Short mmCIF file of N, CA, C and O in Angstrom, two decimals:
data_model
loop_
_atom_site.label_atom_id
_atom_site.label_comp_id
_atom_site.label_asym_id
_atom_site.label_seq_id
_atom_site.Cartn_x
_atom_site.Cartn_y
_atom_site.Cartn_z
N UNK Z 19 -28.24 -15.99 7.39
CA UNK Z 19 -27.04 -15.58 8.13
C UNK Z 19 -25.73 -15.33 7.37
O UNK Z 19 -25.22 -16.16 6.72
N UNK Z 20 -24.99 -14.22 7.70
CA UNK Z 20 -23.84 -14.04 7.05
C UNK Z 20 -22.26 -14.54 7.91
O UNK Z 20 -22.79 -14.70 8.85
N UNK Z 21 -21.66 -14.70 7.19
CA UNK Z 21 -20.25 -15.37 7.88
C UNK Z 21 -19.28 -14.13 8.10
O UNK Z 21 -18.62 -13.44 7.09
N UNK Z 22 -18.92 -13.86 9.37
CA UNK Z 22 -18.28 -12.19 9.75
C UNK Z 22 -16.82 -12.93 9.21
O UNK Z 22 -16.15 -11.63 9.04
N UNK Z 23 -16.24 -14.00 9.17
CA UNK Z 23 -14.99 -14.76 8.95
C UNK Z 23 -14.53 -13.93 7.46
O UNK Z 23 -13.38 -14.13 7.02
N UNK Z 24 -15.69 -14.04 6.70
CA UNK Z 24 -15.37 -13.91 4.83
C UNK Z 24 -16.11 -12.26 4.66
O UNK Z 24 -17.21 -12.13 5.09
N UNK Z 25 -14.96 -11.44 3.82
CA UNK Z 25 -14.91 -10.21 3.61
C UNK Z 25 -16.01 -9.88 2.34
O UNK Z 25 -15.73 -11.01 1.78
N UNK Z 26 -16.77 -9.19 2.23
CA UNK Z 26 -17.66 -8.52 1.04
C UNK Z 26 -16.64 -7.89 0.37
O UNK Z 26 -16.55 -6.60 0.68
N UNK Z 27 -16.26 -8.47 -0.95
CA UNK Z 27 -15.07 -7.53 -1.69
C UNK Z 27 -15.55 -6.63 -2.68
O UNK Z 27 -17.03 -7.25 -3.18
N UNK Z 28 -15.18 -5.65 -2.90
CA UNK Z 28 -15.63 -4.55 -4.00
C UNK Z 28 -15.27 -5.65 -5.47
O UNK Z 28 -14.67 -6.42 -5.62
N UNK Z 29 -16.09 -4.75 -6.33
CA UNK Z 29 -15.86 -5.47 -7.87
C UNK Z 29 -14.31 -5.61 -8.15
O UNK Z 29 -13.71 -4.94 -8.25
N UNK Z 30 -13.89 -6.76 -8.69
CA UNK Z 30 -12.50 -7.02 -8.63
C UNK Z 30 -11.58 -7.75 -8.14
O UNK Z 30 -10.56 -7.45 -8.03
N UNK Z 31 -12.26 -7.66 -6.62
CA UNK Z 31 -11.45 -8.25 -5.42
C UNK Z 31 -11.73 -9.50 -5.12
O UNK Z 31 -12.70 -9.83 -5.35
N UNK Z 32 -10.65 -10.23 -4.51
CA UNK Z 32 -10.87 -11.43 -4.12
C UNK Z 32 -10.99 -11.87 -2.61
O UNK Z 32 -10.15 -11.00 -2.17
N UNK Z 33 -11.62 -12.53 -1.96
CA UNK Z 33 -11.32 -12.86 -0.11
C UNK Z 33 -10.26 -13.69 0.21
O UNK Z 33 -10.00 -14.69 -0.88
N UNK Z 34 -9.42 -13.24 0.74
CA UNK Z 34 -7.97 -13.99 0.88
C UNK Z 34 -8.14 -14.68 1.95
O UNK Z 34 -9.36 -14.94 2.93
N UNK Z 35 -7.20 -15.77 2.34
CA UNK Z 35 -7.44 -16.57 3.57
C UNK Z 35 -7.66 -16.02 4.68
O UNK Z 35 -8.11 -16.37 5.71
N UNK Z 36 -7.02 -14.48 5.21
CA UNK Z 36 -7.36 -14.41 6.17
C UNK Z 36 -8.89 -13.15 6.53
O UNK Z 36 -8.80 -12.36 7.36
N UNK Z 37 -9.51 -13.38 5.38
CA UNK Z 37 -10.73 -12.57 5.18
C UNK Z 37 -10.65 -11.37 4.99
O UNK Z 37 -11.42 -10.33 4.86
N UNK Z 38 -9.37 -10.77 4.44
CA UNK Z 38 -9.25 -9.97 3.41
C UNK Z 38 -9.15 -9.65 1.96
O UNK Z 38 -9.13 -10.37 1.50
N UNK Z 39 -9.46 -8.61 1.40
CA UNK Z 39 -9.41 -8.52 -0.11
C UNK Z 39 -8.16 -8.21 -0.21
O UNK Z 39 -7.49 -7.49 0.24
N UNK Z 40 -7.89 -9.20 -1.45
CA UNK Z 40 -6.55 -9.10 -1.90
C UNK Z 40 -6.14 -9.00 -3.17
O UNK Z 40 -7.24 -9.32 -3.93
N UNK Z 41 -5.23 -8.74 -4.01
CA UNK Z 41 -4.77 -9.11 -5.13
C UNK Z 41 -4.26 -10.63 -5.70
O UNK Z 41 -3.79 -10.99 -4.67
N UNK Z 42 -4.65 -10.62 -6.95
CA UNK Z 42 -3.67 -12.07 -7.32
C UNK Z 42 -2.50 -11.83 -7.94
O UNK Z 42 -2.03 -11.08 -8.23
N UNK Z 43 -1.95 -13.47 -8.20
CA UNK Z 43 -0.62 -13.65 -8.99
C UNK Z 43 0.47 -12.76 -8.18
O UNK Z 43 1.40 -12.36 -9.20
N UNK Z 44 0.48 -12.72 -6.84
CA UNK Z 44 1.54 -12.53 -6.03
C UNK Z 44 2.09 -10.93 -6.03
O UNK Z 44 2.89 -10.34 -6.02
N UNK Z 45 0.67 -9.85 -6.57
CA UNK Z 45 0.90 -8.55 -6.74
C UNK Z 45 0.68 -7.95 -5.44
O UNK Z 45 0.59 -8.78 -4.29
N UNK Z 46 0.81 -6.52 -4.85
CA UNK Z 46 0.97 -6.05 -3.96
C UNK Z 46 -0.25 -5.03 -3.63
O UNK Z 46 -1.03 -4.52 -4.80
N UNK Z 47 -1.10 -5.20 -2.69
CA UNK Z 47 -2.34 -4.31 -2.41
C UNK Z 47 -1.76 -3.14 -1.82
O UNK Z 47 -1.07 -2.94 -0.51
N UNK Z 48 -2.14 -1.79 -2.35
CA UNK Z 48 -1.68 -0.87 -2.09
C UNK Z 48 -3.17 0.22 -1.41
O UNK Z 48 -4.10 0.19 -2.27
N UNK Z 49 -2.97 0.14 -0.12
CA UNK Z 49 -4.11 0.88 0.97
C UNK Z 49 -3.79 1.99 0.53
O UNK Z 49 -2.94 2.80 1.76
N UNK Z 50 -4.30 3.14 0.09
CA UNK Z 50 -4.30 4.63 0.29
C UNK Z 50 -5.05 5.16 1.29
O UNK Z 50 -4.72 6.53 1.62
N UNK Z 51 -6.23 4.80 1.31
CA UNK Z 51 -7.15 4.89 2.46
C UNK Z 51 -8.15 3.99 2.82
O UNK Z 51 -7.80 3.15 2.32
N UNK Z 52 -8.64 4.01 3.90
CA UNK Z 52 -9.95 3.14 4.18
C UNK Z 52 -10.93 2.82 2.94
O UNK Z 52 -11.46 1.75 2.89
N UNK Z 53 -11.05 3.90 2.16
CA UNK Z 53 -12.03 3.65 1.29
C UNK Z 53 -11.42 3.31 -0.18
O UNK Z 53 -11.91 2.75 -1.21
N UNK Z 54 -10.34 3.28 -0.59
CA UNK Z 54 -9.39 3.25 -1.57
C UNK Z 54 -8.46 2.52 -1.71
O UNK Z 54 -7.25 2.90 -0.87
N UNK Z 55 -8.44 1.31 -2.35
CA UNK Z 55 -7.10 0.34 -2.32
C UNK Z 55 -7.31 0.14 -3.68
O UNK Z 55 -8.16 0.20 -5.02
N UNK Z 56 -5.89 -0.23 -4.42
CA UNK Z 56 -5.35 -0.75 -5.70
C UNK Z 56 -4.50 -1.86 -5.43
O UNK Z 56 -3.76 -1.94 -4.71
N UNK Z 57 -4.29 -2.83 -6.61
CA UNK Z 57 -3.13 -3.58 -6.88
C UNK Z 57 -1.92 -3.10 -7.77
O UNK Z 57 -2.47 -2.34 -8.75
N UNK Z 58 -0.78 -3.32 -7.40
CA UNK Z 58 0.55 -3.07 -7.85
C UNK Z 58 0.84 -4.18 -8.84
O UNK Z 58 1.10 -5.07 -7.59
N UNK Z 59 0.47 -4.62 -9.94
CA UNK Z 59 0.97 -5.84 -10.36
C UNK Z 59 2.16 -6.29 -10.42
O UNK Z 59 3.00 -5.58 -10.76
N UNK Z 60 2.68 -7.53 -10.53
CA UNK Z 60 3.98 -8.00 -10.59
C UNK Z 60 4.04 -7.92 -12.58
O UNK Z 60 2.90 -7.70 -13.07
N UNK Z 61 5.24 -7.60 -13.01
CA UNK Z 61 5.37 -7.61 -14.56
C UNK Z 61 4.82 -8.94 -14.87
O UNK Z 61 4.77 -10.03 -14.50
N UNK Z 62 4.30 -8.60 -16.07
CA UNK Z 62 3.47 -9.65 -16.79
C UNK Z 62 1.89 -9.61 -16.59
O UNK Z 62 1.45 -10.40 -17.36
N UNK Z 63 1.39 -9.26 -15.49
CA UNK Z 63 0.29 -9.10 -15.32
C UNK Z 63 -0.79 -7.73 -15.06
O UNK Z 63 -0.38 -6.71 -14.93
N UNK Z 64 -2.19 -7.82 -15.50
CA UNK Z 64 -2.44 -6.39 -15.14
C UNK Z 64 -4.40 -6.63 -15.16
O UNK Z 64 -4.44 -8.18 -14.41
N UNK Z 65 -5.17 -6.11 -14.95
CA UNK Z 65 -6.41 -5.88 -14.54
C UNK Z 65 -6.57 -5.34 -13.00
O UNK Z 65 -5.55 -5.32 -12.46
N UNK Z 66 -7.70 -5.20 -12.53
CA UNK Z 66 -8.25 -4.54 -11.30
C UNK Z 66 -7.42 -5.27 -10.22
O UNK Z 66 -6.89 -4.79 -9.40
N UNK Z 67 -7.16 -6.72 -10.29
CA UNK Z 67 -6.97 -7.37 -9.42
C UNK Z 67 -5.69 -8.36 -9.73
O UNK Z 67 -5.42 -9.22 -9.29
N UNK Z 68 -5.19 -7.68 -11.03
CA UNK Z 68 -3.75 -8.38 -11.43
C UNK Z 68 -3.99 -9.73 -11.84
O UNK Z 68 -3.35 -10.66 -11.73
N UNK Z 69 -5.28 -10.35 -12.02
CA UNK Z 69 -5.32 -11.37 -12.78
C UNK Z 69 -5.54 -11.89 -14.23
O UNK Z 69 -5.54 -13.05 -14.79
N UNK Z 70 -5.18 -10.79 -15.18
CA UNK Z 70 -4.88 -10.82 -16.57
C UNK Z 70 -3.62 -10.79 -16.87
O UNK Z 70 -2.92 -10.11 -16.23
N UNK Z 71 -2.92 -11.80 -17.79
CA UNK Z 71 -2.07 -11.78 -18.53
C UNK Z 71 -1.76 -10.39 -19.14
O UNK Z 71 -2.73 -10.01 -19.95
N UNK Z 72 -0.64 -9.65 -19.17
CA UNK Z 72 -0.06 -8.66 -19.86
C UNK Z 72 0.24 -8.90 -21.36
O UNK Z 72 1.13 -9.91 -21.48
N UNK Z 73 -1.02 -8.49 -22.25
CA UNK Z 73 -0.37 -8.98 -23.73
C UNK Z 73 0.34 -8.02 -24.77
O UNK Z 73 -0.14 -6.65 -24.43
N UNK Z 74 1.57 -8.13 -24.76
CA UNK Z 74 2.31 -7.02 -25.28
C UNK Z 74 1.65 -6.68 -26.71
O UNK Z 74 2.03 -5.46 -26.72
N UNK Z 75 1.51 -7.73 -27.25
CA UNK Z 75 0.85 -7.02 -28.90
C UNK Z 75 -0.03 -8.11 -28.90
O UNK Z 75 -0.46 -9.16 -30.00
N UNK Z 76 -1.29 -7.63 -28.34
CA UNK Z 76 -2.59 -8.45 -28.56
C UNK Z 76 -3.45 -7.99 -27.26
O UNK Z 76 -3.22 -7.06 -26.57
N UNK Z 77 -4.87 -8.87 -27.34
CA UNK Z 77 -5.77 -8.71 -26.73
C UNK Z 77 -5.86 -9.44 -25.42
O UNK Z 77 -5.92 -10.86 -25.93
N UNK Z 78 -6.35 -9.42 -24.13
CA UNK Z 78 -6.66 -10.47 -23.12
C UNK Z 78 -8.09 -10.62 -23.48
O UNK Z 78 -9.32 -10.19 -23.40
N UNK Z 79 -8.47 -12.01 -24.06
CA UNK Z 79 -9.57 -12.36 -23.95
C UNK Z 79 -9.82 -14.10 -23.80
O UNK Z 79 -9.01 -14.50 -24.13
N UNK Z 80 -11.07 -13.93 -22.94
CA UNK Z 80 -11.20 -15.59 -22.32
C UNK Z 80 -10.36 -16.30 -21.81
O UNK Z 80 -9.89 -17.27 -22.17
N UNK Z 81 -9.22 -15.40 -21.09
CA UNK Z 81 -8.37 -16.13 -20.12
C UNK Z 81 -7.12 -16.34 -21.01
O UNK Z 81 -6.26 -16.95 -20.60
N UNK Z 82 -6.99 -15.84 -22.07
CA UNK Z 82 -5.74 -15.86 -22.41
C UNK Z 82 -5.51 -14.71 -23.57
O UNK Z 82 -6.24 -13.91 -23.97
N UNK Z 83 -3.99 -14.66 -24.26
CA UNK Z 83 -3.77 -13.63 -24.91
C UNK Z 83 -4.30 -13.74 -26.41
O UNK Z 83 -3.99 -14.97 -26.83
N UNK Z 84 -4.74 -13.18 -27.28
CA UNK Z 84 -5.31 -13.38 -28.61
C UNK Z 84 -4.32 -12.01 -29.02
O UNK Z 84 -4.29 -11.05 -29.47
N UNK Z 85 -3.19 -12.81 -30.07
CA UNK Z 85 -2.32 -11.92 -30.52
C UNK Z 85 -2.82 -11.23 -31.97
O UNK Z 85 -3.27 -11.88 -32.64
N UNK Z 86 -2.05 -10.12 -32.01
CA UNK Z 86 -2.06 -9.15 -33.16
C UNK Z 86 -1.14 -10.18 -34.64
O UNK Z 86 -0.54 -11.00 -34.10
N UNK Z 87 -1.77 -10.15 -35.66
CA UNK Z 87 -0.83 -10.56 -36.46
C UNK Z 87 0.55 -10.50 -36.58
O UNK Z 87 0.51 -9.61 -36.60
N UNK Z 88 1.24 -11.59 -36.95
CA UNK Z 88 2.32 -11.34 -36.89
C UNK Z 88 3.26 -11.76 -35.37
O UNK Z 88 4.52 -11.78 -35.61
N UNK Z 89 2.42 -11.83 -34.44
CA UNK Z 89 2.99 -12.12 -33.12
C UNK Z 89 2.40 -13.64 -32.52
O UNK Z 89 1.43 -13.83 -32.78
N UNK Z 90 3.01 -14.12 -31.58
CA UNK Z 90 2.88 -15.46 -31.41
C UNK Z 90 3.72 -15.12 -29.63
O UNK Z 90 3.76 -14.32 -29.01
N UNK Z 91 3.01 -16.45 -28.58
CA UNK Z 91 4.02 -16.59 -27.53
C UNK Z 91 2.59 -16.62 -26.84
O UNK Z 91 1.37 -15.66 -26.87
N UNK Z 92 2.40 -16.60 -25.51
CA UNK Z 92 1.96 -16.79 -24.31
C UNK Z 92 1.21 -15.17 -24.12
O UNK Z 92 0.25 -14.68 -24.00
N UNK Z 93 2.39 -14.42 -24.16
CA UNK Z 93 2.19 -13.00 -23.83
C UNK Z 93 2.16 -12.12 -25.45
O UNK Z 93 2.32 -10.86 -25.20
N UNK Z 94 2.02 -12.72 -26.42
CA UNK Z 94 2.31 -12.23 -27.67
C UNK Z 94 3.54 -11.42 -27.84
O UNK Z 94 3.22 -10.41 -28.28
N UNK Z 95 4.74 -11.67 -27.32
CA UNK Z 95 5.68 -11.03 -27.66
C UNK Z 95 6.68 -11.73 -27.87
O UNK Z 95 7.98 -11.31 -28.11
N UNK Z 96 6.49 -12.57 -29.24
CA UNK Z 96 7.68 -13.38 -29.66
C UNK Z 96 7.21 -13.13 -31.51
O UNK Z 96 6.02 -13.21 -31.64
N UNK Z 97 8.13 -12.45 -32.17
CA UNK Z 97 7.76 -11.91 -33.67
C UNK Z 97 7.96 -12.89 -34.53
O UNK Z 97 9.13 -13.44 -34.08
#
């Protein structure tokens, strides 16, 4: 049996405390229509649900930024 208080979210969405699909990391859910929703991420985050760090000079892999040569820091923003 299904639980009516828990929504089934599309790929990239998480179920919130009110049973709604929402974005992560303090970002905003922008509902452009009943079928189309997207996250507007706060600075420093990216991804469908804003759960990935934005890597300035690197790539986000396995939960962290992997910096390009010569760059360091949590977001690869220090040279």
